Coordinates of C-alpha atoms and ligand atoms in Angstrom, one line a residue:
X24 CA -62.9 31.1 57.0
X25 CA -63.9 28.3 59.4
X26 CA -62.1 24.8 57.9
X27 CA -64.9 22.6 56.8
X28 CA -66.1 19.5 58.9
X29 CA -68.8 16.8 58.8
X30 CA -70.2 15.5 62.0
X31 CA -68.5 12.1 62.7
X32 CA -72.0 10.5 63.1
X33 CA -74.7 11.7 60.7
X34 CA -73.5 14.3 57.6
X35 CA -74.2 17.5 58.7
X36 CA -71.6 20.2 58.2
X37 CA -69.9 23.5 58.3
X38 CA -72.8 24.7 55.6
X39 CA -74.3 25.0 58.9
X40 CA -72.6 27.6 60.0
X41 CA -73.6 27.7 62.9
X42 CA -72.8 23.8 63.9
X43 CA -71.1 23.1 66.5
X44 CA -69.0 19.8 67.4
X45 CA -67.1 18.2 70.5
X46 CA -64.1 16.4 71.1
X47 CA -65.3 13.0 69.2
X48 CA -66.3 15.2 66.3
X49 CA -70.2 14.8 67.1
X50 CA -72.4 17.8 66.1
X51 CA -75.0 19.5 68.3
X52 CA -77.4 18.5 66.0
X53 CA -76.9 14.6 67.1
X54 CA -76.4 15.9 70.4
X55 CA -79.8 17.6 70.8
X56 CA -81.7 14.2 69.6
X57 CA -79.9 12.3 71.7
X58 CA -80.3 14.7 75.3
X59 CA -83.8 15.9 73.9
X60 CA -85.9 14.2 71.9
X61 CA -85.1 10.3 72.2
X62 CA -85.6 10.5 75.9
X63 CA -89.2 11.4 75.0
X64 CA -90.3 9.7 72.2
X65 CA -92.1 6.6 72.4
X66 CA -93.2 5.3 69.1
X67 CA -93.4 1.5 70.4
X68 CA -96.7 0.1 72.1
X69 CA -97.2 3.0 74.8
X70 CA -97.2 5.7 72.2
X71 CA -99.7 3.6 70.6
X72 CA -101.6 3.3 74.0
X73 CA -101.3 7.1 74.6
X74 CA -102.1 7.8 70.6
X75 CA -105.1 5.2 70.9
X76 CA -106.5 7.7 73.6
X77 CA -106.1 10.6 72.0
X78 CA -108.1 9.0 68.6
X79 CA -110.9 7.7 71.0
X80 CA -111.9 11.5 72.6
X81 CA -111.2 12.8 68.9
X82 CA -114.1 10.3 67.7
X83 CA -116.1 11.0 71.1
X84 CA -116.2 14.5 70.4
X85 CA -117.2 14.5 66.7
X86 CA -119.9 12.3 67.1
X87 CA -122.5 13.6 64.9
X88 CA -120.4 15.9 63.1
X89 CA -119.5 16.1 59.8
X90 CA -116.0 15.4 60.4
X91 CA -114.3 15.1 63.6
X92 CA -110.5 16.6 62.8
X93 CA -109.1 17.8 59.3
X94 CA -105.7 16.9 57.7
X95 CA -103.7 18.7 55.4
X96 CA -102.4 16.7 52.5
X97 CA -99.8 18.1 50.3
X98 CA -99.2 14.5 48.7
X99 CA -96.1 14.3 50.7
X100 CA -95.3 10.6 52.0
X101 CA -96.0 12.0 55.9
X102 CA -99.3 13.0 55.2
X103 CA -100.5 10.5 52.9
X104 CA -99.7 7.9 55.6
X105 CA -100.8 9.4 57.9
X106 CA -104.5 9.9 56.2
X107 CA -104.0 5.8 55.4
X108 CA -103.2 5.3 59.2
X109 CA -106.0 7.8 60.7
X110 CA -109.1 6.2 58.6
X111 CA -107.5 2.6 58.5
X112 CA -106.2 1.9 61.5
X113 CA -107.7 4.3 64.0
X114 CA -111.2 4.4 62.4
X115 CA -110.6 8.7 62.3
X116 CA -113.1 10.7 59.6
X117 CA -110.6 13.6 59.0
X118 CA -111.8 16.3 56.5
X119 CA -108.9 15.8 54.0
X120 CA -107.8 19.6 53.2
X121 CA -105.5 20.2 49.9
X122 CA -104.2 23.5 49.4
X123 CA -102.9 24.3 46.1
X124 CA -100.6 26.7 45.9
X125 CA -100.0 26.3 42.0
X126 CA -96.6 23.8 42.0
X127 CA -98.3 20.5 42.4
X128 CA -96.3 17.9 40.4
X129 CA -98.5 15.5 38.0
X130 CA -97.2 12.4 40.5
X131 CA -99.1 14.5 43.8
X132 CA -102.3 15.2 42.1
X133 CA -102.5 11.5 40.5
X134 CA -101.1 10.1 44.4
X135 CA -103.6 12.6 46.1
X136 CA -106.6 11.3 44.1
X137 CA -105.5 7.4 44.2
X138 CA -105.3 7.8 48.0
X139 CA -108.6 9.6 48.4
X140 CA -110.4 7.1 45.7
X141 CA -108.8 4.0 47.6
X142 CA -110.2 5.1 50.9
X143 CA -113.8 6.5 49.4
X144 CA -113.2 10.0 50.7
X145 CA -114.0 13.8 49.7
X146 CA -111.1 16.0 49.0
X147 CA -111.4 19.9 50.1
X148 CA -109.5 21.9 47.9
X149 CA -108.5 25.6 48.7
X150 CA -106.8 27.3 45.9
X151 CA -104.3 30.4 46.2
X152 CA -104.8 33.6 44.0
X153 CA -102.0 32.8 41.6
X154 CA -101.3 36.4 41.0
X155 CA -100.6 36.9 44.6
X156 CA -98.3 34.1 45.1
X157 CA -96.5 34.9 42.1
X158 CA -96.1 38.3 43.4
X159 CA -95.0 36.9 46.6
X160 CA -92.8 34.5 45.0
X161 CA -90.8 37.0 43.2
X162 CA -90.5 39.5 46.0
X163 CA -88.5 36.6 47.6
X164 CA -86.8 35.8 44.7
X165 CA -85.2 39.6 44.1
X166 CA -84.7 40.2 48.2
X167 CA -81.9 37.7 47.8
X168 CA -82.5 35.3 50.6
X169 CA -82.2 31.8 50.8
X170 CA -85.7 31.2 52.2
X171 CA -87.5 31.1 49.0
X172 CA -90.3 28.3 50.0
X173 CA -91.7 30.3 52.6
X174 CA -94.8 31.8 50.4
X175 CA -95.6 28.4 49.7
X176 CA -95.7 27.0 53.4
X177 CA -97.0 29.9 54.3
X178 CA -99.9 29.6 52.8
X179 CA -100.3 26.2 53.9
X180 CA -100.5 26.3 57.5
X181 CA -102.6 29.9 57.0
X182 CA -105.4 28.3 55.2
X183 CA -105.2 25.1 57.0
X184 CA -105.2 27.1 60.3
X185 CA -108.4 29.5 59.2
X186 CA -110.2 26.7 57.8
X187 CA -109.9 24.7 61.1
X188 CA -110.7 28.5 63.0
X189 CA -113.8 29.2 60.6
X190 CA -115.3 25.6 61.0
X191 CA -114.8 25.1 64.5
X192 CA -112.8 21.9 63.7
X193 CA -110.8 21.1 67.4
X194 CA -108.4 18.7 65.9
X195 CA -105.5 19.1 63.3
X196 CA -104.2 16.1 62.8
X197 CA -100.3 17.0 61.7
X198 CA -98.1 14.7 59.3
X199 CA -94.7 16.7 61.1
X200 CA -93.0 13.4 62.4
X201 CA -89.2 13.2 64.3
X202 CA -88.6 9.8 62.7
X203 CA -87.8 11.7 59.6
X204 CA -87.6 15.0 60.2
X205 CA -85.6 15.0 64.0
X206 CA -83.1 17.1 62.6
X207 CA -84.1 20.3 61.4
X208 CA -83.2 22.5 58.7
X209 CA -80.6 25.1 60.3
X210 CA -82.5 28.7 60.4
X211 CA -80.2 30.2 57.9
X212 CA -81.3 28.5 55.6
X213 CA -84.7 27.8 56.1
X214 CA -86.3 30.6 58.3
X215 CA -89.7 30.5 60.2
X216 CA -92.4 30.5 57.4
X217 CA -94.9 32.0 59.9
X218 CA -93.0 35.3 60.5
X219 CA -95.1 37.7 59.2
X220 CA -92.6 40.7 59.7
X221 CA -90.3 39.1 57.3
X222 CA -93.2 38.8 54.8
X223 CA -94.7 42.0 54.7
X224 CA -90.9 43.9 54.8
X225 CA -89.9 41.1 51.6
X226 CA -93.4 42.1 49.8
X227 CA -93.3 45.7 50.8
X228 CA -89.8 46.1 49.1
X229 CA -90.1 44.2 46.2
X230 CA -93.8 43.3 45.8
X231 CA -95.8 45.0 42.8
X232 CA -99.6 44.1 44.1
X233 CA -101.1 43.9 46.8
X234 CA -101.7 41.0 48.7
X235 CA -105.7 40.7 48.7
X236 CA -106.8 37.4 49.6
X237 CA -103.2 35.7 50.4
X238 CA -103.9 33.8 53.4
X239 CA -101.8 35.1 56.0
X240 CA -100.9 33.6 60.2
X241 CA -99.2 35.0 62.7
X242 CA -97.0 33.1 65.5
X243 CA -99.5 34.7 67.7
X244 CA -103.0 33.7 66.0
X245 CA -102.1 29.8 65.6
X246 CA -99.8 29.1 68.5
X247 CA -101.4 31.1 70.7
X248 CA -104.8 31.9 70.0
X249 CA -106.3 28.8 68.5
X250 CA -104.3 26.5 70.7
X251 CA -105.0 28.4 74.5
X252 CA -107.8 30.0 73.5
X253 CA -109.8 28.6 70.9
X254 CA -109.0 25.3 71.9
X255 CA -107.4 23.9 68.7
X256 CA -105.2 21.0 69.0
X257 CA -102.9 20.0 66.5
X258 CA -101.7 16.2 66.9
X259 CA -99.1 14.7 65.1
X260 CA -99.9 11.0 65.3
X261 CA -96.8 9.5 63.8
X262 CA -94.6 10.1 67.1
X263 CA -96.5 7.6 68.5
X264 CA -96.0 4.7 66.4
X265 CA -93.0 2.8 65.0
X266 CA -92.6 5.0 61.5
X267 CA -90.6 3.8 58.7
X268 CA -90.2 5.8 56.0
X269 CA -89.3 2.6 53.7
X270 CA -92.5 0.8 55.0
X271 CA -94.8 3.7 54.5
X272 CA -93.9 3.9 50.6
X273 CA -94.3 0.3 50.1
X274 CA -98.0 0.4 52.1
X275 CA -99.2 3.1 50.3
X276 CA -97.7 1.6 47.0
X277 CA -98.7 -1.7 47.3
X278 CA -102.4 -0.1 48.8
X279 CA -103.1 2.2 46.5
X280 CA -100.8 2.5 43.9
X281 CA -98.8 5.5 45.4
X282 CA -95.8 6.8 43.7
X283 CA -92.7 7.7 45.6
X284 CA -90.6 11.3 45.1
X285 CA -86.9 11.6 44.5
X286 CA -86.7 13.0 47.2
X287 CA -88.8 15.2 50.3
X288 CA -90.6 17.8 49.4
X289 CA -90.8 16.8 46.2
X290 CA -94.2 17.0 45.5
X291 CA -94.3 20.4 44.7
X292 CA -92.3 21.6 41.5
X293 CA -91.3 25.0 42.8
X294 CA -89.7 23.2 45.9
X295 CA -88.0 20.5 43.5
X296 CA -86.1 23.2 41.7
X297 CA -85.2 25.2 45.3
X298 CA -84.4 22.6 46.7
X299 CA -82.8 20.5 44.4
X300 CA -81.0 23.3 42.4
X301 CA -81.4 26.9 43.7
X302 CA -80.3 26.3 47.7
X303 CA -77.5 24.3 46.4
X304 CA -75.9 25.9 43.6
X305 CA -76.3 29.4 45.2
X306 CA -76.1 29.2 49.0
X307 CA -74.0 25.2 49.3
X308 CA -77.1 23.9 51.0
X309 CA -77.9 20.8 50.4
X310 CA -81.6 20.2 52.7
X311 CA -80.8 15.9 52.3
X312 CA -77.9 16.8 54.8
X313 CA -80.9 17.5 57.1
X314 CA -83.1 14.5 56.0
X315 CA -79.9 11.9 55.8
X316 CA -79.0 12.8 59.1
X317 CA -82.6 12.8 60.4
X318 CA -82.7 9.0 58.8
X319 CA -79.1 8.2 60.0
X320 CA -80.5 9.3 63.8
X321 CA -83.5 7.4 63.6
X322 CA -81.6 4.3 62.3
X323 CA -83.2 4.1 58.4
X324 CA -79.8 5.0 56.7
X325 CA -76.4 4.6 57.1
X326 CA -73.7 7.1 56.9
X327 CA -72.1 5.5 54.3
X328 CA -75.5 5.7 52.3
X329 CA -75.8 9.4 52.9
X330 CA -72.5 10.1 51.9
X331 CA -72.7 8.2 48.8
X332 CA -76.1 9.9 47.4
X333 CA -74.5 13.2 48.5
X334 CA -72.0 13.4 45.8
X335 CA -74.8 13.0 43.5
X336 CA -76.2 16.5 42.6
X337 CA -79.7 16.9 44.2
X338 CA -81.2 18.0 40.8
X339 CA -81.2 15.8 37.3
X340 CA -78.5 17.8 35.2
X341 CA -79.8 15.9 32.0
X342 CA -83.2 18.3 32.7
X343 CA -82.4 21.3 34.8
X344 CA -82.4 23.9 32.2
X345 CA -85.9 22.8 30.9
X346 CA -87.0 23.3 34.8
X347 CA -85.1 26.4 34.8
X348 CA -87.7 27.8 31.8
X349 CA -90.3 26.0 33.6
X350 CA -90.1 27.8 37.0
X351 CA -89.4 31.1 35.1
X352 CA -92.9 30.8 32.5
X353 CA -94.8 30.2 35.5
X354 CA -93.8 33.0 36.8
X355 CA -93.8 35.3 34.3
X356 CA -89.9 35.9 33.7
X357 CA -87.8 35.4 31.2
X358 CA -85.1 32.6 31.9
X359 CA -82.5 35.2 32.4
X360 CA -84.4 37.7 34.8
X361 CA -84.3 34.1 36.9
X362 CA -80.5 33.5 36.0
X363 CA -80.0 37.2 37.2
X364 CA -81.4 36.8 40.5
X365 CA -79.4 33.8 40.9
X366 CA -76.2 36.4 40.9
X367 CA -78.2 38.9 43.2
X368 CA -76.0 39.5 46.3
X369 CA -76.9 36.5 49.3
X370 CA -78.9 37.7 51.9
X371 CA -80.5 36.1 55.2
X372 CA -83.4 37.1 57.1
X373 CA -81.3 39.0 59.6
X374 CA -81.2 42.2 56.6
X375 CA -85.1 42.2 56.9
X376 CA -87.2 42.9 59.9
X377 CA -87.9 40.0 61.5
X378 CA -89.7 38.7 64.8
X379 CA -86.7 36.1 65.5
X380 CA -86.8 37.2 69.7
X381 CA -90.6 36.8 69.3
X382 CA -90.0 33.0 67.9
X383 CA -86.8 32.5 70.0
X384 CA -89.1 33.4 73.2
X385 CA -92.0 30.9 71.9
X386 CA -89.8 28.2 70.9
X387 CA -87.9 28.3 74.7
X388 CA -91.5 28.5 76.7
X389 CA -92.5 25.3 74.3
X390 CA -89.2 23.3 75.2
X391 CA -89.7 24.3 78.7
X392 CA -93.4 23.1 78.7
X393 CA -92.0 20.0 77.1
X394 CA -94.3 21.0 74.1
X395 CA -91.3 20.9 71.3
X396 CA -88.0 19.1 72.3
X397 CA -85.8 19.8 69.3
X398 CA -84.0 23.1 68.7
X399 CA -84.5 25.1 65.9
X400 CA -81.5 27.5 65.8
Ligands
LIG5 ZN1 -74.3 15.1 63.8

């Protein structure tokens, strides 16, 4: 057993197990912002020049057009900012595209409408067969991996991406953002959501219906297809501005009467109970490792902050067995079948087919294009 260790300069660890640090103590994941991405990120006034551009030929080449990009809000702080940033600031008229995947918390749906009231706008709402994503859900649940979350995002990006495809919409405008998310969750615990391999072997094994309408996206449709050939450009404005987490809740508070989360991710209930409870308690990972240090890197928190909120638990033990019964009504469990797959053996994505050399190919042609800077590993 390796001894543990916490990086010396932001609070990632040896639940990482595949960290690695120097001499000084400094993990690779500190290393690999400071070699990678800082040297090419410019959120100060020439990213605003550069991002200025970029708005100008998106409004140039919607003119008379419904819309001239789309944006997918969860209800997440990153993408309601960014909608309050595209239409206020850069004049944008982004088709704003909810998907609900049947976890919304009441505080996203009240924040998603305030936001879209408060700037006059429509809201497209796509909803998932709930049957399917249960199904899907629970296949997930009994394979005994860690990455639970990945029906949800899945079917995210999948409609998002077929929408855009369908409606011949040639912007995506992306909340994804490395002034809070630079460091990124380690792949063992949060695998590609977008292998569809590892979804169709999980279903396969331990699905009961089939998967009708479940909006499904291969690395090759969205990365490939709609970006080289269709022409489909996802932009992710926030890397090119000064972005402050803090300042963003208080705009969009003081604005429009937003409410913050406890924590990222938040707005969804099923990822509130993963995150905060399941990855935890059963697999020791704690995803605010990633966000703290992410915050610590980008100079919003201090190490000593971090390490003071992690010995809090990232769940509310006053409530968790309510949210336990919760998660299990929805989906159609009893609160011990749930408890029981909590003591299933732990597996990772390497015990199911997977596409990992496919991904580990893309993600090395993208860093050598200059297209993505951090690693994912
Ligand atoms: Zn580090």
């Amino acid at each position: 057993m390796r001894e543990y260790q916490v990086c010396s300069n932001c609070v990632m660890d040896t639940t990482d197990t595949q960290i690695v640090f120097d001499e000084h103590g400094v993990c690779d994941h500190c290393h690999d912002f400071n070699d990678h991405v800082l040297p090419n990120w410019h959120p100060d006034a020439v990213g605003e020049r550069e991002f200025q551009a970029v708005a100008d030929k998106i409004k140039l080449e919607g003119q008379g057009k419904p819309f001239d990009c789309i944006l997918g809000m969860s209800g997440g702080l990153d993408s309601s900012y960014l909608l309050h940033l595209a239409v206020k600031k850069y004049g944008l008229r982004p088709l704003v595209f909810h998907v609900d995947g049947g976890w919304n918390s009441d505080i996203a749906v009240s924040n998603i409408q305030m936001l879209v009231d408060g700037l006059g706008m429509d809201l497209y709402t796509e909803v998932i067969n709930w049957e399917e994503m249960k199904d899907l859900q629970l296949a997930f649940f009994k394979s005994g991996v860690p990455h639970l979350d990945i029906p949800q995002d899945h079917a995210f990006v999948a409609t998002l991406y077929h929408f855009a495809n369908k409606h011949k919409i040639k912007y995506i405008l992306n909340g994804g953002n490395v002034s809070t998310e630079c460091v990124r969750n380690p792949l063992d615990w949060l695998y590609y959501g977008t292998d569809l391999r590892q979804i169709r072997d999980i279903h396969g094994r331990f699905g009961k219906r089939k998967l009708k309408t479940f909006p499904f996206s291969g690395i090759l449709f969205h990365k490939f297809y709609l970006r080289y050939i269709k022409g489909v450009r996802v932009v992710k404005p926030l890397d090119y501005m000064p972005y402050s987490k803090k300042i963003a809740i208080d705009t969009l508070a003081s604005t429009y009467g937003w409410r913050a989360y406890p924590q990222k991710h938040f707005e969804s209930r099923f990822t509130r109970f993963y995150e905060g409870y399941w990855l935890p308690t059963r697999f020791g990972m704690d995803t605010r490792r990633v966000q703290f240090s992410s915050l610590i890197l980008t100079k919003q928190m201090t190490r000593e902050e971090a390490l003071e909120e992690l010995r809090k638990p990232a769940h509310n033990p006053a409530t968790i067995d309510e949210e336990f019964d919760y998660i299990a009504t929805k989906l159609d469990i009893s609160s011990d079948e749930l408890r029981d797959c909590m003591n299933l053996p732990k597996k990772s994505y390497r015990d199911y087919k997977n596409q990992r050399v496919l991904f580990n190919l893309g993600a090395a042609i993208l860093k050598k294009l200059g297209v993505e800077r951090a690693i994912k590993r």
